[in-house]
GROMACS .gro file of C-alpha atoms in nm:
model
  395
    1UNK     CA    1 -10.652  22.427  -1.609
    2UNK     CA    2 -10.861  22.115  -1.539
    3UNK     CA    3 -10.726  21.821  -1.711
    4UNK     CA    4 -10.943  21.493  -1.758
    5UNK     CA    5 -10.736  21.189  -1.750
    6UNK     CA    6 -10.848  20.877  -1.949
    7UNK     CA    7 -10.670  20.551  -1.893
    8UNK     CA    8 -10.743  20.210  -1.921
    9UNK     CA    9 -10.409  20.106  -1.655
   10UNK     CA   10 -10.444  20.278  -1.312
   11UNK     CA   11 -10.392  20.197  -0.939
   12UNK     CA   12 -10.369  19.916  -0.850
   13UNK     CA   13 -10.233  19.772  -1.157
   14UNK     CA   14  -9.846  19.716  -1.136
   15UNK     CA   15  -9.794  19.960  -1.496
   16UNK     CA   16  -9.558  20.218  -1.559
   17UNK     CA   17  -9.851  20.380  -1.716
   18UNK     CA   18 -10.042  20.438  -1.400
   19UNK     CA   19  -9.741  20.530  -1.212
   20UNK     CA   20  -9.637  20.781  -1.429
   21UNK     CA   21  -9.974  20.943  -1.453
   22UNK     CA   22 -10.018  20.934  -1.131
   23UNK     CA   23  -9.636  21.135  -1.072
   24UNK     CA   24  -9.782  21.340  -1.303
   25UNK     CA   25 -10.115  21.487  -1.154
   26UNK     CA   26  -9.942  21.550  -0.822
   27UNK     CA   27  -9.687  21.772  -0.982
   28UNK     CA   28  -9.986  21.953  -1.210
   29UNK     CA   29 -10.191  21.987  -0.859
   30UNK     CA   30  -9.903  22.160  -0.756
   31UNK     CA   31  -9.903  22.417  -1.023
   32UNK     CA   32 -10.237  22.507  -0.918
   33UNK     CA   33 -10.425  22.297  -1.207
   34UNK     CA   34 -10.701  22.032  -1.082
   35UNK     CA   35 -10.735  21.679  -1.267
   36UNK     CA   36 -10.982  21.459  -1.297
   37UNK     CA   37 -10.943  21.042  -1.375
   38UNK     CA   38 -11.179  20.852  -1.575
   39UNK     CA   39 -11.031  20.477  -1.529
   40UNK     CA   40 -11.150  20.115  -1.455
   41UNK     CA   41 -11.247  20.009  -1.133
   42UNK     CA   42 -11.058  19.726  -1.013
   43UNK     CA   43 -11.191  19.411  -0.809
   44UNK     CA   44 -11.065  19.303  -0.430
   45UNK     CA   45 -10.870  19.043  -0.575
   46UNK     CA   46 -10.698  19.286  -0.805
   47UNK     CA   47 -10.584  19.500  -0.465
   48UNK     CA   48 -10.444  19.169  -0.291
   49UNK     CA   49 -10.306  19.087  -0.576
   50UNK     CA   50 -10.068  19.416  -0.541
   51UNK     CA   51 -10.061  19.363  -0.193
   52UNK     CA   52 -10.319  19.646  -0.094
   53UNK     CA   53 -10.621  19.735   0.110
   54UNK     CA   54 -10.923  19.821  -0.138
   55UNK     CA   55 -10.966  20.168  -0.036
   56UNK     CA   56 -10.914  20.446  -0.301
   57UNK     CA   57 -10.642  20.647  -0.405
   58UNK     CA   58 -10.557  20.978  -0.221
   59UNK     CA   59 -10.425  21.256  -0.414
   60UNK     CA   60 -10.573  21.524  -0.269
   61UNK     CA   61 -10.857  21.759  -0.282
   62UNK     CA   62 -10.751  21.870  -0.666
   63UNK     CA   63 -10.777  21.547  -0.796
   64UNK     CA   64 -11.094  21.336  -0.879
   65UNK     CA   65 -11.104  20.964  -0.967
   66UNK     CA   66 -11.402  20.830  -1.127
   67UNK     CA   67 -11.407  20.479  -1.180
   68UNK     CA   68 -11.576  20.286  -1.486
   69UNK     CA   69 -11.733  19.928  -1.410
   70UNK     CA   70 -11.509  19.696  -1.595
   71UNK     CA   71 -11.503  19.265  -1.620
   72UNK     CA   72 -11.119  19.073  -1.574
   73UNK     CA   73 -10.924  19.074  -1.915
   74UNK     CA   74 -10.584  18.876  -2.028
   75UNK     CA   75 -10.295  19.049  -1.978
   76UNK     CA   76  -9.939  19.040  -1.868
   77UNK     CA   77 -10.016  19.186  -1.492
   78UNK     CA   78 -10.324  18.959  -1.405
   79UNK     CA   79 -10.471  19.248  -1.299
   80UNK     CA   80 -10.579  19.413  -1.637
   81UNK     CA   81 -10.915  19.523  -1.620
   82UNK     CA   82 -11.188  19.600  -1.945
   83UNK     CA   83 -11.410  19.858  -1.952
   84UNK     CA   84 -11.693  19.839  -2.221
   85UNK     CA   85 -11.754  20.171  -2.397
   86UNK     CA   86 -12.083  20.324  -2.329
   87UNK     CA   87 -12.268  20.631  -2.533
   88UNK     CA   88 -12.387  20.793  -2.198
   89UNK     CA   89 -12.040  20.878  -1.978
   90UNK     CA   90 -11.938  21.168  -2.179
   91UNK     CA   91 -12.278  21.317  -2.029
   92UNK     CA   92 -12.027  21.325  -1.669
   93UNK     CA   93 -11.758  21.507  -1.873
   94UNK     CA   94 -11.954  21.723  -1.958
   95UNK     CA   95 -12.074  21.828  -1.616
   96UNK     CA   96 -11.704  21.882  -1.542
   97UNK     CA   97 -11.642  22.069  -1.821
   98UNK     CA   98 -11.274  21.996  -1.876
   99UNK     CA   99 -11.036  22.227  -2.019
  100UNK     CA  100 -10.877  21.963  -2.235
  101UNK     CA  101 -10.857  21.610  -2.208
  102UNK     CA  102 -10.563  21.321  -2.229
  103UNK     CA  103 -10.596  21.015  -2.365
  104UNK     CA  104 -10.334  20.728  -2.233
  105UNK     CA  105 -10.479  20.404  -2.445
  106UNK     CA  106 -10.697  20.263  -2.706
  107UNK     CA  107 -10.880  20.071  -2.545
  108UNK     CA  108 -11.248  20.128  -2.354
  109UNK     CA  109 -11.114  20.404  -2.160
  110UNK     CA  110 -10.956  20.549  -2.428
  111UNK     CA  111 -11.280  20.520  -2.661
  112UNK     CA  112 -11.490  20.732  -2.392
  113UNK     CA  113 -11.227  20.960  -2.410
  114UNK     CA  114 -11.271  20.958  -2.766
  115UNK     CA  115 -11.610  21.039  -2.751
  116UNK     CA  116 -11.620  21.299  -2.495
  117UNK     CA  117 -11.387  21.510  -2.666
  118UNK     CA  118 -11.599  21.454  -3.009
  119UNK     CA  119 -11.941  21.565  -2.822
  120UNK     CA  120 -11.797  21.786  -2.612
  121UNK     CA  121 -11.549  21.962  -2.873
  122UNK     CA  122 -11.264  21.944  -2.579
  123UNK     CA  123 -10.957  21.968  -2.719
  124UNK     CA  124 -10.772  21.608  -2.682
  125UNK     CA  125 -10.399  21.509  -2.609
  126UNK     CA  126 -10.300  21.126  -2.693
  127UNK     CA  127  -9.988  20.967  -2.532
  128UNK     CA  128  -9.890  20.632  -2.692
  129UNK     CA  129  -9.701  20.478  -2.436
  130UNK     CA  130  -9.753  20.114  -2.561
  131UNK     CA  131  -9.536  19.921  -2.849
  132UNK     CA  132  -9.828  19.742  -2.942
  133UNK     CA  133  -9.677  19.427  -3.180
  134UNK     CA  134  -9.517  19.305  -2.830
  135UNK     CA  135  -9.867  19.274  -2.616
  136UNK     CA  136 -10.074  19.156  -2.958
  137UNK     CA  137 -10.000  18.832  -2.792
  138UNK     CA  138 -10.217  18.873  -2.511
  139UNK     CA  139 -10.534  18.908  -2.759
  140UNK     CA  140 -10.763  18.623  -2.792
  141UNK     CA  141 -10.711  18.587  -3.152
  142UNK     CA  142 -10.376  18.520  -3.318
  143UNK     CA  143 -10.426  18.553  -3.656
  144UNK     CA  144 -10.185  18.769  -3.880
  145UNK     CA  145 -10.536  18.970  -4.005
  146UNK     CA  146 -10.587  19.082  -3.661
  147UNK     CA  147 -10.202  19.195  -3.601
  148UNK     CA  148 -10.267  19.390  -3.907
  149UNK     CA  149 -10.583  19.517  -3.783
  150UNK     CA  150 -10.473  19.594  -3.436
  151UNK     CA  151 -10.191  19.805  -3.568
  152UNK     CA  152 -10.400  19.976  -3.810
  153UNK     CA  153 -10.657  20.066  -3.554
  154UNK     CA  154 -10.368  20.235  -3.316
  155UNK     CA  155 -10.272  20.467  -3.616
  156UNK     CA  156 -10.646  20.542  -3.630
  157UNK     CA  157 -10.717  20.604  -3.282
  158UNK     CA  158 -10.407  20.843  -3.224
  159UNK     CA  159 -10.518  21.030  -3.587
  160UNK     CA  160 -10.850  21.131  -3.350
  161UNK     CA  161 -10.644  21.334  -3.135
  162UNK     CA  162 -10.532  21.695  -3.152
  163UNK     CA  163 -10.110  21.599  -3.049
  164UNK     CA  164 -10.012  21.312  -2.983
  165UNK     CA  165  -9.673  21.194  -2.730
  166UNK     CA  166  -9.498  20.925  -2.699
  167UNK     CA  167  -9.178  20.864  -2.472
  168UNK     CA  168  -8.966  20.762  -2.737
  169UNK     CA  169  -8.902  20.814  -3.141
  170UNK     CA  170  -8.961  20.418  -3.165
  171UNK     CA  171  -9.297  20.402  -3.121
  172UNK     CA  172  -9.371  20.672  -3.410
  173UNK     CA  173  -9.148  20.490  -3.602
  174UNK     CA  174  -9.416  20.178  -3.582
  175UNK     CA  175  -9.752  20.413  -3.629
  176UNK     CA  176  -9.606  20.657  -3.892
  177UNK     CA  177  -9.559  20.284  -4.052
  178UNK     CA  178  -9.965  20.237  -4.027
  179UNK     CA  179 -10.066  20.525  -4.107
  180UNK     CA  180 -10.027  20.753  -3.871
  181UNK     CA  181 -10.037  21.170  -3.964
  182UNK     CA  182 -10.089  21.389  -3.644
  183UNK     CA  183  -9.838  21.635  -3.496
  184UNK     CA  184  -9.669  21.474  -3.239
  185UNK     CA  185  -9.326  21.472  -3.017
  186UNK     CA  186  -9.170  21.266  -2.775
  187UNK     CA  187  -9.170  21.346  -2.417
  188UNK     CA  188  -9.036  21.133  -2.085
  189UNK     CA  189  -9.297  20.983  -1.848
  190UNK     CA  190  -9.222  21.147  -1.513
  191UNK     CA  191  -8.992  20.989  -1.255
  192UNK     CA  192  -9.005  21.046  -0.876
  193UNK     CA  193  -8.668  21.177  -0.848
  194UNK     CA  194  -8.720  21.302  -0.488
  195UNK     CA  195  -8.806  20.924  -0.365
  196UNK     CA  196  -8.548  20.757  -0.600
  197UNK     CA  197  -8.169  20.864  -0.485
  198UNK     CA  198  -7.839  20.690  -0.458
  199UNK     CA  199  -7.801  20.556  -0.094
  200UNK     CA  200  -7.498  20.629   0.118
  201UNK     CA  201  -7.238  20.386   0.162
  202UNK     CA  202  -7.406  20.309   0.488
  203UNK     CA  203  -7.735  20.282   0.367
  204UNK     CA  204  -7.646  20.056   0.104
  205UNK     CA  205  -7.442  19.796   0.375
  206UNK     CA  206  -7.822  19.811   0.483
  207UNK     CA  207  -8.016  19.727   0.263
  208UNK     CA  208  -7.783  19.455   0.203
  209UNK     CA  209  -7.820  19.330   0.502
  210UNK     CA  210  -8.220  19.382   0.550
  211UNK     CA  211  -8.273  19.203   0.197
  212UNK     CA  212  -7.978  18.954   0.256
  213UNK     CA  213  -7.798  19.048  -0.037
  214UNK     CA  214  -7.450  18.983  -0.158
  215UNK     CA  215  -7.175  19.260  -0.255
  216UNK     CA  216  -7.251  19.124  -0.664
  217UNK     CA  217  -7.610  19.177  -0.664
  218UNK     CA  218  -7.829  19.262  -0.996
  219UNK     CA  219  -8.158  19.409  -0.975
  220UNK     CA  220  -8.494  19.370  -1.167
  221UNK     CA  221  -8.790  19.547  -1.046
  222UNK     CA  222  -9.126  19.507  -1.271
  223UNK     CA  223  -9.370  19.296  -1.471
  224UNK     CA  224  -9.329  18.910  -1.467
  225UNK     CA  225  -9.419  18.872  -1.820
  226UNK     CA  226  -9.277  18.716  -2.172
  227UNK     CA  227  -9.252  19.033  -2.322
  228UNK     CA  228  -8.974  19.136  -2.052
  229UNK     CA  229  -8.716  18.791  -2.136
  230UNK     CA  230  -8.597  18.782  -1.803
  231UNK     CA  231  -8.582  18.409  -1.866
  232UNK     CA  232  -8.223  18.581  -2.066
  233UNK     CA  233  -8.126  18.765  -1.717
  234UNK     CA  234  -8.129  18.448  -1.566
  235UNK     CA  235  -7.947  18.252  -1.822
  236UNK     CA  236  -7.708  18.499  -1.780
  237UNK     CA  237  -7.679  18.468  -1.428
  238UNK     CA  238  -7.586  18.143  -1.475
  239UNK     CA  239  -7.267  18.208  -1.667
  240UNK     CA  240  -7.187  18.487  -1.414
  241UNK     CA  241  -7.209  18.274  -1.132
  242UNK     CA  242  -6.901  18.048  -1.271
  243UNK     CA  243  -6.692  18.358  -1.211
  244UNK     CA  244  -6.871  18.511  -0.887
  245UNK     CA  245  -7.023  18.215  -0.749
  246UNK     CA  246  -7.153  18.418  -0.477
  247UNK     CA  247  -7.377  18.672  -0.731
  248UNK     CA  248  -7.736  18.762  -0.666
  249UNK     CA  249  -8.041  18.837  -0.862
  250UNK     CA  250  -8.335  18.997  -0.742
  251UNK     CA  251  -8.674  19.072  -0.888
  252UNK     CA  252  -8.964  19.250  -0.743
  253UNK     CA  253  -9.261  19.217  -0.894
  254UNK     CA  254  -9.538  18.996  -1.032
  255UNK     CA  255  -9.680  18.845  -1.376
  256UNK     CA  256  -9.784  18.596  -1.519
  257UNK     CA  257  -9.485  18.439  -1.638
  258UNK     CA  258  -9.349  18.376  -1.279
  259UNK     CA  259  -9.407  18.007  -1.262
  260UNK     CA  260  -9.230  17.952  -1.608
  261UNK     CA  261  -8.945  18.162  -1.480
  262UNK     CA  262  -8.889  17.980  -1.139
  263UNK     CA  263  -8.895  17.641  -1.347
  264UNK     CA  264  -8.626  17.762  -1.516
  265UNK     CA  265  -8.428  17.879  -1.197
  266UNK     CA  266  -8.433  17.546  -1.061
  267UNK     CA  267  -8.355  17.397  -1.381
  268UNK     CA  268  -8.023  17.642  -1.412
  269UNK     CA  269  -7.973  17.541  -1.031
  270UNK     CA  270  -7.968  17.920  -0.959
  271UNK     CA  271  -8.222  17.925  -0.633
  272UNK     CA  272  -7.988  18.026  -0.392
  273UNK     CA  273  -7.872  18.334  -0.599
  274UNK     CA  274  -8.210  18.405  -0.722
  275UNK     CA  275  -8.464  18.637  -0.462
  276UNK     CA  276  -8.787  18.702  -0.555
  277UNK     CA  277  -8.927  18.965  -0.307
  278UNK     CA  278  -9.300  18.994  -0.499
  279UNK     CA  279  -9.465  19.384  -0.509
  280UNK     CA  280  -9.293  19.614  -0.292
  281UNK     CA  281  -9.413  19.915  -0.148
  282UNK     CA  282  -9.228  20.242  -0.228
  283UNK     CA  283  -8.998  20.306   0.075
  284UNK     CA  284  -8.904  19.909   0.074
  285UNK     CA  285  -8.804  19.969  -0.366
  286UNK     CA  286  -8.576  20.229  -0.302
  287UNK     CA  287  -8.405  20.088  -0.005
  288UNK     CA  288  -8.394  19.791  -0.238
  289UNK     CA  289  -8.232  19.977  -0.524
  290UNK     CA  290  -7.989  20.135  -0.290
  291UNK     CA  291  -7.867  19.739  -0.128
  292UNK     CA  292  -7.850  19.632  -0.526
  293UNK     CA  293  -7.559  19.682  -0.768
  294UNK     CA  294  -7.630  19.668  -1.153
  295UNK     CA  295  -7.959  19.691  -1.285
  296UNK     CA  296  -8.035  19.451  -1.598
  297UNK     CA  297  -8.323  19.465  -1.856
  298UNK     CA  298  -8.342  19.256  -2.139
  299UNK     CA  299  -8.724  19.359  -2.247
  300UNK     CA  300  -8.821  19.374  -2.640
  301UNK     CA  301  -9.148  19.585  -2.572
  302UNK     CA  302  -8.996  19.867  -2.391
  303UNK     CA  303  -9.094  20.196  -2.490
  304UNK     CA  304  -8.899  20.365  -2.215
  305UNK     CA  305  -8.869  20.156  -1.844
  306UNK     CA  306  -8.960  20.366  -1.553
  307UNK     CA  307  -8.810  20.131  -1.385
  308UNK     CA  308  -8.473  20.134  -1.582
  309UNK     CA  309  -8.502  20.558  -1.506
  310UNK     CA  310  -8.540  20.456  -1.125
  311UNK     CA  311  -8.246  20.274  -1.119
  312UNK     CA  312  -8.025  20.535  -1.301
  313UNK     CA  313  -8.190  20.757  -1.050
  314UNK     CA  314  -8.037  20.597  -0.777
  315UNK     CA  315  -7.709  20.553  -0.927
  316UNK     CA  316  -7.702  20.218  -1.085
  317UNK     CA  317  -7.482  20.120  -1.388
  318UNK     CA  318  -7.725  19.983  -1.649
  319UNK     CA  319  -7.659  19.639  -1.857
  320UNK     CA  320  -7.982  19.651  -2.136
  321UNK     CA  321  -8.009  19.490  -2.469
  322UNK     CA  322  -8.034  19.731  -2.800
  323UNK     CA  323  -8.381  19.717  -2.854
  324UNK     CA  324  -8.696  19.973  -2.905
  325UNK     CA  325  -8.633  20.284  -2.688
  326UNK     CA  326  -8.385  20.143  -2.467
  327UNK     CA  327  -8.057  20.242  -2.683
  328UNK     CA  328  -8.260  20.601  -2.681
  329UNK     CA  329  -8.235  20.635  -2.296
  330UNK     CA  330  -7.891  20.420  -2.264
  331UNK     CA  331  -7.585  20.582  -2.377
  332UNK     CA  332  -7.179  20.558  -2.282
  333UNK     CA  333  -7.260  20.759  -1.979
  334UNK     CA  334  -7.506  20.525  -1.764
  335UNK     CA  335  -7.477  20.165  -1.921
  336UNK     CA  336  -7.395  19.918  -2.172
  337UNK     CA  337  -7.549  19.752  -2.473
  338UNK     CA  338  -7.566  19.402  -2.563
  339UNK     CA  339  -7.832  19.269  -2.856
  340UNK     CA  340  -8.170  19.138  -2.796
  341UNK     CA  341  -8.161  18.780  -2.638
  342UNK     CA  342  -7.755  18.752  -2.623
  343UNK     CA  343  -7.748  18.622  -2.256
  344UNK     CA  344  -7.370  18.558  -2.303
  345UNK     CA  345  -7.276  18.894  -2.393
  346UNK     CA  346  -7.501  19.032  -2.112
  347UNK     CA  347  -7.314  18.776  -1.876
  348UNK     CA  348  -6.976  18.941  -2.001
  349UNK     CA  349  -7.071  19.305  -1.994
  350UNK     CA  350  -7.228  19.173  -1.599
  351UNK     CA  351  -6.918  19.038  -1.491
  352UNK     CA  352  -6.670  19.336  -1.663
  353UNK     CA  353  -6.876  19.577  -1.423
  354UNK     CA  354  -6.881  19.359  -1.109
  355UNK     CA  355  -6.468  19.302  -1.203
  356UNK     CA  356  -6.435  19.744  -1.263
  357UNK     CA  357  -6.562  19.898  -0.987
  358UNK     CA  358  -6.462  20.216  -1.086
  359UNK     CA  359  -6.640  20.178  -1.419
  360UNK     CA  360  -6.996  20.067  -1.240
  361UNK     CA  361  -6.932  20.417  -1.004
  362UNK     CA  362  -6.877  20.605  -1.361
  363UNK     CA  363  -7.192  20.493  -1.475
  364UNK     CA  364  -7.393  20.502  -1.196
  365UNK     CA  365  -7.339  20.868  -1.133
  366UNK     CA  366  -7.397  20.945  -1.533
  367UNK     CA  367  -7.726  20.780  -1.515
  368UNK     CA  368  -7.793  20.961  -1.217
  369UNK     CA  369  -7.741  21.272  -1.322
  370UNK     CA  370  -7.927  21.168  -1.668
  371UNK     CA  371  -8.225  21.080  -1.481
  372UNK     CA  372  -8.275  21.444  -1.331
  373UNK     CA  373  -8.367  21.517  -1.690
  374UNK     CA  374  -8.688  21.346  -1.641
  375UNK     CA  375  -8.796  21.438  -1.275
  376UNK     CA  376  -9.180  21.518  -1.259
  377UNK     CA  377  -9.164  21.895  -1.223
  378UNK     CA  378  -8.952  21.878  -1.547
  379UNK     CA  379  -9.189  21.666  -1.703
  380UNK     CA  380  -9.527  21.824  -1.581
  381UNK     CA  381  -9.363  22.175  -1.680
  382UNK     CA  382  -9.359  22.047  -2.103
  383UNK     CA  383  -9.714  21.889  -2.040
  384UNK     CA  384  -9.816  22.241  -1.898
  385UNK     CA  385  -9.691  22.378  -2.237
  386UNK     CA  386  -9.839  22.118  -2.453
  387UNK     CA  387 -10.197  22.140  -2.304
  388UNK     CA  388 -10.166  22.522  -2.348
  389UNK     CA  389 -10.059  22.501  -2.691
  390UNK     CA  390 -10.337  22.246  -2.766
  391UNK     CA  391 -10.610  22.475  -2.616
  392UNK     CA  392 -10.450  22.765  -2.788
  393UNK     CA  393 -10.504  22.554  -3.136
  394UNK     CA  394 -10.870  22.472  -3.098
  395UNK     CA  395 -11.002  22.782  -3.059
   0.00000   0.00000   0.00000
């Protein structure tokens, strides 16, 4: 098959939506099927911004990427990127002639997918990865009208596709809400399984050492952002620290909330326990997720958390909050629950791990073995069966 890919989030954007498309075409290539990307092209200052040259992408010879001109937009990364929706780019579909296309947003990417697949009468896949009453606060306008509208018009856009996915049952929940009618399912963004592993004993002493960590050290890798309330992970980590005074927290990543969260580390008198290592390459993550202990999220706008599969990948005991998808993806097996914004309890269930080793070596290997559930060959084997069943319906 060749399989157009529209998205409005690619490299180098720090967003679980790029990485997981990205997992996902090398796996297809492997199965012998060629892709194509339509995304936004991204500015110098959006490269340095991850930390990378400005050279492009290399997936191979079975994968294109075609880049859209697009102008800086607001959003959590400060890297998003806008591209304004043309009536002439479906005209370079067409000369690739795509067996079927998939849509990943709703935004201008998403719209020329939209209208390629209308002029072109390809058959199109949607996948709704985005919760989108969390990141309504990023829009210019604030008004309740526009909430309304902006919900309304995600139940429209996904009703334009042939099947529709989703990685979790919450985010139907929402559009079914507004409208929404399509045959859909949910189905697991791809993990890299084969990079993402527990470390040996060894290898974890390590990356303890390399990163300076402590033996009590929680982990959060990802988006700087409001949406993500790590402001509670550190308020937590306050209360933690009057029982291990010695307990680390460290955060890779970027966003624009990282000012507002470093006031409030110095305010909680936490920055000698708090490490802030920026945008990490690959090979440097997973070493880091091998030298950490406990992985904490306390996000409101998840719809799934690669990064929360990552960490179960490489055997870490999970401490989340019971909110969106993440009490889909965290059961008895890998983690605990605590409510949304209940630093205290998330201090308790913190410390009750650190306290039972056993227990955080029970968990760890459940949400390892869990994650293997969602490795990219698994993953890129249903999407093989969904785009055949899709082209199968259209014609």
């Amino acid at each position: 098959m060749r399989i157009a890919i529209f998205s409005d989030n690619f490299y180098p954007e720090l967003s679980g939506v790029s990485d997981s498309i990205i997992n996902l075409a090398k796996e297809l290539v492997k199965f012998g099927h060629q892709v194509v990307f339509f995304v936004p092209k991204y500015s110098l200052k959006n490269f340095k911004k991850s930390g990378l040259p400005k050279r492009e992408l290399d997936l191979g010879k079975s994968v294109k990427i075609y880049r859209l001109g697009s102008i800086p937009f607001s959003g959590s990364s400060s890297q998003a990127r806008m591209v304004l929706p043309s009536l002439w780019r479906w005209l370079k579909v067409k000369k690739i002639n795509p067996d079927i296309i998939h849509t990943q947003l709703i935004y201008g990417v998403g719209l020329e997918a939209l209208t390629a697949a209308k002029f072109l009468k390809i058959p199109l896949v949607g996948t709704n990865h985005t919760y989108l009453r969390e990141f309504i606060r990023y829009s210019p306008i604030h008004a309740e009208w526009f909430k309304t509208y902006a919900l309304h018009y995600d139940a429209w856009y996904y009703n334009c596709c042939d099947y529709v996915t989703a990685p979790s049952n919450c985010v139907f929940d929402e559009m079914v809400k507004n409208g929404f009618l399509k045959p859909h399912q949910v189905i697991s963004n791809p993990i890299d399984t084969e990079s993402f592993l527990p470390g040996s004993e060894r290898k974890r002493l390590e990356a303890k050492k390399e990163f300076k960590l402590t033996p009590s050290t929680i982990f959060y890798p990802g988006r700087i952002a409001a949406e993500k309330k790590i402001d509670v992970i550190v308020r937590a980590l306050a209360i933690v620290k009057e029982k291990i005074p010695d307990v680390n927290f460290a955060i890779a990543g970027h966003g624009n909330s990282l000012s507002n969260l470093k006031i409030l580390i110095r305010e909680l008198g936490l920055d000698r326990n708090v490490k802030i290592f920026g945008i990490l390459d690959k090979p440097t993550l997973v070493r880091l997720y091998q030298g950490c202990d406990i992985f904490a999220i306390a996000s409101t706008s998840e719809t799934q958390s690669i990064t929360m599969l990552q960490a179960m990948a490489c055997g870490l005991p999970v401490v989340g909050v019971n909110s969106l998808a993440l009490p889909e993806y965290i059961n008895s097996k890998n983690g605990l629950l605590v409510e949304a914004g209940d630093y205290k309890a998330m201090a308790e269930k913190i410390i009750y791990l650190f306290q039972n080793h056993s227990k955080m070596q029970e968990l760890g290997q459940g949400g390892h073995k869990f994650a293997q559930n969602f490795s990219a060959e698994n993953i890129a084997r249903q999407w093989e069966k969904i785009y055949s069943k899709v082209i199968a319906m259209k014609k």
